PDB file of C-alpha atoms in Angstrom:
ATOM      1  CA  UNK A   1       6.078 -15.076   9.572  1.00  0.00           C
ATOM      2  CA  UNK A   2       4.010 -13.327  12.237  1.00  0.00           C
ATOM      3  CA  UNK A   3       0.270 -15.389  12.305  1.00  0.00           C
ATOM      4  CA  UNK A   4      -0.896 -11.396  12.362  1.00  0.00           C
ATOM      5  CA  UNK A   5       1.120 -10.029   9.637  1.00  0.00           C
ATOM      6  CA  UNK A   6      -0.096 -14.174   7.749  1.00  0.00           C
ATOM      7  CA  UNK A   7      -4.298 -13.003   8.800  1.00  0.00           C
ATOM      8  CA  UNK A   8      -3.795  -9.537   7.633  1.00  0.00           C
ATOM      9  CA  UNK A   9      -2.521  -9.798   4.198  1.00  0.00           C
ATOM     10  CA  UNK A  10      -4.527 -12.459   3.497  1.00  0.00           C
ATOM     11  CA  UNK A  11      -7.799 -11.090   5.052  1.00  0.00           C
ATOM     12  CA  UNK A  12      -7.411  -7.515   3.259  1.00  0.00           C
ATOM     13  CA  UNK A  13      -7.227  -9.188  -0.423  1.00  0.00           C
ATOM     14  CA  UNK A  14     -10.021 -10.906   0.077  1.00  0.00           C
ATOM     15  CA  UNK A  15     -11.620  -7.682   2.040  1.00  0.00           C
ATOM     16  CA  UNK A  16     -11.039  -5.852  -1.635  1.00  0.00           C
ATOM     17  CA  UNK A  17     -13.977  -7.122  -2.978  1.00  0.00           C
ATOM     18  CA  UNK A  18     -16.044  -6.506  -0.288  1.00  0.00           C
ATOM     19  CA  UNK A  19     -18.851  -3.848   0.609  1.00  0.00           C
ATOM     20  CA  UNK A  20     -16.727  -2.631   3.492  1.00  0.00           C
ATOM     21  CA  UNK A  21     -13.870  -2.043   1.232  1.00  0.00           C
ATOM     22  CA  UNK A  22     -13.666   1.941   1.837  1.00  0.00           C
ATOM     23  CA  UNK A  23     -13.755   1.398   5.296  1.00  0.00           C
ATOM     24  CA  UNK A  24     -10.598  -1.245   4.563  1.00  0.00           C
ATOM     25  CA  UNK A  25      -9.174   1.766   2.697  1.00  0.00           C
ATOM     26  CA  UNK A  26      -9.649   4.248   5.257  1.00  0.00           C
ATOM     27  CA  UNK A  27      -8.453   2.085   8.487  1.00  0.00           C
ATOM     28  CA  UNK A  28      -4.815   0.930   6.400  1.00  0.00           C
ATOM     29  CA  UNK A  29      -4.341   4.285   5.132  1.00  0.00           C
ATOM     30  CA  UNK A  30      -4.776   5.806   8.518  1.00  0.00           C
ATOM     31  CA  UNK A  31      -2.504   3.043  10.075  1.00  0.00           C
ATOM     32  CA  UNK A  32       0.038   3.416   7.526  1.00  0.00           C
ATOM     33  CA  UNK A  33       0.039   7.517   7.628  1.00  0.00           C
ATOM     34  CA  UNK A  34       0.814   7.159  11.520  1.00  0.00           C
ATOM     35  CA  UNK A  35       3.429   4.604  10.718  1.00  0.00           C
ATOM     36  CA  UNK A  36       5.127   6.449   8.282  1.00  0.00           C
ATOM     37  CA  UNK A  37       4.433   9.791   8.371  1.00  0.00           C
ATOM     38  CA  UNK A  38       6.420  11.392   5.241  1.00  0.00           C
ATOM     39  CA  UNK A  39       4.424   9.028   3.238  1.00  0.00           C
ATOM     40  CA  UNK A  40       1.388  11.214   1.998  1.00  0.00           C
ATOM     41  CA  UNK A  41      -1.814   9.085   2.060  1.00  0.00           C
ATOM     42  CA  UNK A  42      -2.883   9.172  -1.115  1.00  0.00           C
ATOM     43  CA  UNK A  43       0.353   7.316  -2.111  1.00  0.00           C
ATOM     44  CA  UNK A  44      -0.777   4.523   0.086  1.00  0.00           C
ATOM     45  CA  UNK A  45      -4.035   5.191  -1.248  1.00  0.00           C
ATOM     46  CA  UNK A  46      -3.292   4.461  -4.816  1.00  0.00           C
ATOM     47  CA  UNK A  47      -1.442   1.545  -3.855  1.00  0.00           C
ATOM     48  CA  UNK A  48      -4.555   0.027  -2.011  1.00  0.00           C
ATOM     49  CA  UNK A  49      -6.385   0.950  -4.839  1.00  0.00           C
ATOM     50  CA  UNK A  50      -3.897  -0.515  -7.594  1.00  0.00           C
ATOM     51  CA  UNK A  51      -4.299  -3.811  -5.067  1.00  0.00           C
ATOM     52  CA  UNK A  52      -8.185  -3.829  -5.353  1.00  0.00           C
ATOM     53  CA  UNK A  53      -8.274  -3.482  -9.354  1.00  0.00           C
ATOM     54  CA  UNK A  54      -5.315  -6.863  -9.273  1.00  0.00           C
ATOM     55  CA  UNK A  55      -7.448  -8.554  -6.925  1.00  0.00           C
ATOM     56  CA  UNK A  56     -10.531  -8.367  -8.639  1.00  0.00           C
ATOM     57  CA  UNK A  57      -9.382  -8.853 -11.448  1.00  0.00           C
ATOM     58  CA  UNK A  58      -7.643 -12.286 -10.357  1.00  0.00           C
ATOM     59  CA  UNK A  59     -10.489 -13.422  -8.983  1.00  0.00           C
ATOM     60  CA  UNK A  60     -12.621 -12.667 -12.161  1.00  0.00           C
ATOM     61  CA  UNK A  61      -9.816 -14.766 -13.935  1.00  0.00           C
ATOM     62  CA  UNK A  62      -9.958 -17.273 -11.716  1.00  0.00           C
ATOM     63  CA  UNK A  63      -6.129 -16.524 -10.689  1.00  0.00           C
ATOM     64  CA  UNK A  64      -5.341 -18.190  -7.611  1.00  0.00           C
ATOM     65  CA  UNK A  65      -1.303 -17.698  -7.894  1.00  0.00           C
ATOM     66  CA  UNK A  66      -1.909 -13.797  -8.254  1.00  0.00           C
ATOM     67  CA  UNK A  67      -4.243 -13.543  -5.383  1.00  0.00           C
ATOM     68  CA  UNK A  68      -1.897 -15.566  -3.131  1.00  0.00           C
ATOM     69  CA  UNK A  69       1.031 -13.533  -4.828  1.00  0.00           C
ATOM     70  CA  UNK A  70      -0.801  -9.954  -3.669  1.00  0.00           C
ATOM     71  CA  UNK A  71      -1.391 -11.645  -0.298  1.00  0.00           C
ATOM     72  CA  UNK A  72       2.340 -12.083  -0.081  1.00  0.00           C
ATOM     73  CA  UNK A  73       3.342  -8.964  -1.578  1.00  0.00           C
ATOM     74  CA  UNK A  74       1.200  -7.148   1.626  1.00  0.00           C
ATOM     75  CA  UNK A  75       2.417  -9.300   4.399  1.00  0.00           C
ATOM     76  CA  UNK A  76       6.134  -8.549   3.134  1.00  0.00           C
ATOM     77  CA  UNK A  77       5.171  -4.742   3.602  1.00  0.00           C
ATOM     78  CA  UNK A  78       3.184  -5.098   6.812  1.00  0.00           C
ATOM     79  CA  UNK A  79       6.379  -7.166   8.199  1.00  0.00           C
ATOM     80  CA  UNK A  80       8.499  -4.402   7.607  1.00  0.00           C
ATOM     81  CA  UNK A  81       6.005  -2.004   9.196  1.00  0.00           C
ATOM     82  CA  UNK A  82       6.287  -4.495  11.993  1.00  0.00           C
ATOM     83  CA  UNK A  83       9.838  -4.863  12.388  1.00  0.00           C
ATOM     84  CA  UNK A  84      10.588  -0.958  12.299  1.00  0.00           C
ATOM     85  CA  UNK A  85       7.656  -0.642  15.226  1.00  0.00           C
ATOM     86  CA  UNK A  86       6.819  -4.244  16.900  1.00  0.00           C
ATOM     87  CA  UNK A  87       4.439  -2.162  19.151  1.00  0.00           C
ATOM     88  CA  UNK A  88       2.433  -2.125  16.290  1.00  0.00           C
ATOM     89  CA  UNK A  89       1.472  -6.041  16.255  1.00  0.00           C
ATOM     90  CA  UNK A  90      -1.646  -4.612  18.591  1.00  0.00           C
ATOM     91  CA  UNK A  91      -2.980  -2.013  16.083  1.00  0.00           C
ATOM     92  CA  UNK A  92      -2.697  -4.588  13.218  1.00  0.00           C
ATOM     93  CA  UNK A  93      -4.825  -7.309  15.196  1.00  0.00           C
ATOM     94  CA  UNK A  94      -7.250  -4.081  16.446  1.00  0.00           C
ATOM     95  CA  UNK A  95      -7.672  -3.623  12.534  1.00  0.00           C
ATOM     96  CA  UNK A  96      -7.582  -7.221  11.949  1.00  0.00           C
ATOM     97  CA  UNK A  97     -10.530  -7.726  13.874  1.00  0.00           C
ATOM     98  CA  UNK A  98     -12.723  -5.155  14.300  1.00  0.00           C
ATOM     99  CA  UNK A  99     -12.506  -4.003  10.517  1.00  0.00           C
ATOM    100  CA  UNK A 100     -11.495  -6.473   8.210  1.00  0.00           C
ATOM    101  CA  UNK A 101     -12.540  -9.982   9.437  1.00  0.00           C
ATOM    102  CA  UNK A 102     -15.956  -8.508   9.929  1.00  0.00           C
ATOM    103  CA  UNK A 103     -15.926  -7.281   6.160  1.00  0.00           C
ATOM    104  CA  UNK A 104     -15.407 -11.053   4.867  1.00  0.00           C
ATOM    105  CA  UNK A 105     -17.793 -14.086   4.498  1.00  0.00           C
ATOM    106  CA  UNK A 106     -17.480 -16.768   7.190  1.00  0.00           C
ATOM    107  CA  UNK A 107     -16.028 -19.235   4.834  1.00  0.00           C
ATOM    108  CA  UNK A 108     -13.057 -16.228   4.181  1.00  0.00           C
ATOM    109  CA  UNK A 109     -12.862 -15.786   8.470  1.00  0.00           C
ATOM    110  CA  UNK A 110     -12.238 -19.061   8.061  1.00  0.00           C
ATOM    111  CA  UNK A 111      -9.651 -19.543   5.560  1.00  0.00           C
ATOM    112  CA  UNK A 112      -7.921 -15.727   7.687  1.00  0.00           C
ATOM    113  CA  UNK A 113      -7.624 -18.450  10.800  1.00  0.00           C
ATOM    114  CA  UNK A 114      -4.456 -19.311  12.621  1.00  0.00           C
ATOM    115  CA  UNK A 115      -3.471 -21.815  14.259  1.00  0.00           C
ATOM    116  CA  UNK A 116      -0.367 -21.666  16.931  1.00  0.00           C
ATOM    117  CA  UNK A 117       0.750 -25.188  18.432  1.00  0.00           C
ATOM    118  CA  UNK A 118       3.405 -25.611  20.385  1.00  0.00           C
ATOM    119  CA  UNK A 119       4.552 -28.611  22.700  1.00  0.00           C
ATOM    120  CA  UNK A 120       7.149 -30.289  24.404  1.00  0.00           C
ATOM    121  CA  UNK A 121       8.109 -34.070  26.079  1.00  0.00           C
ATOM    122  CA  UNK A 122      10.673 -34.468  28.729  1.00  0.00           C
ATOM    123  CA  UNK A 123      12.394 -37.139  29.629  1.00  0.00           C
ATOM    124  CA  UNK A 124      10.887 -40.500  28.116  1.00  0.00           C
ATOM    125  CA  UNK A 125       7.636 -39.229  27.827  1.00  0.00           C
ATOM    126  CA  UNK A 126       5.663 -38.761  24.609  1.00  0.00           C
ATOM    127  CA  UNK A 127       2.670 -37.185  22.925  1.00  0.00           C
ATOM    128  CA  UNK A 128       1.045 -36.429  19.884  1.00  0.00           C
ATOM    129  CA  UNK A 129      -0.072 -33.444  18.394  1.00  0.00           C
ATOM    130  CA  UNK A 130      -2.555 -33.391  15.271  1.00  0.00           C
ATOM    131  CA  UNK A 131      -3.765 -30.238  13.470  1.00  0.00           C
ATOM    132  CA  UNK A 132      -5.695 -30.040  10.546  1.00  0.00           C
ATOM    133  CA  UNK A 133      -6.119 -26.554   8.531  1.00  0.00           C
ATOM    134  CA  UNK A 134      -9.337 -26.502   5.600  1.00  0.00           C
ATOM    135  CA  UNK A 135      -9.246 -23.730   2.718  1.00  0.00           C
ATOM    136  CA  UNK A 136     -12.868 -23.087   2.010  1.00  0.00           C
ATOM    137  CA  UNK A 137     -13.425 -22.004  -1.808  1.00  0.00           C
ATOM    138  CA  UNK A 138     -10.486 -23.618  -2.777  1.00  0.00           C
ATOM    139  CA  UNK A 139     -10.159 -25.674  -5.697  1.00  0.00           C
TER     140      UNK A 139
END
């Protein structure tokens, strides 16, 4: 999966319970109304909305298997935003980081992270590559 679409979806459920959340609201309903036009925005709207009161709700129950199942459910759609328009990977990371990573706690820019690693050896030589990812609030 793209390490944007991965941030995003993750990043806006936990951005639900936030202060900033209209903001949230306002920046992916805009994005998504430019996307796809003869969607009306209150559709999207609703949806974002329906996603705040299952968020919230998970997290009030303690849920972690819902919240990771809404953060899946919203990187499937983003993806296919993504995939119909990969021009768009630049509006999602604008959004990504000026509007929702700012909204979250550090410990949640933390766990919103990604880490890329690539390498290679030729010939006979060898080397090592170690990476280590920690979820903060996790149980």
């Amino acid at each position: 999966m793209d390490p944007v679409v991965a941030a995003f979806g993750t990043a806006l459920v936990a951005a639900v319970a936030t202060d900033a959340w209209g903001q949230v609201r306002d920046a992916l309903t805009a994005l998504w109304h430019r996307v796809r036009p003869q969607r009306d925005a209150d559709g999207i709207g609703a949806e974002l909305d329906g996603l705040r009161e299952q968020a919230l709700q998970a997290r009030r129950d303690g849920d972690a298997a819902i919240v990771q199942a809404l953060e899946g459910t919203w990187q499937l759609k983003l993806l296919g935003l993504l995939r119909a328009d990969p021009a768009l990977a630049a509006e999602l990371r604008r959004i990504l980081d000026e509007v929702l990573t700012p909204a979250l706690s550090p410990a949640e820019q933390a766990q919103i992270g990604t880490i890329i690693m690539t390498g290679s050896s030729h010939g006979s030589s060898t080397f090592t590559q170690i990476g280590n990812q920690t979820n903060y609030g996790q149980a």
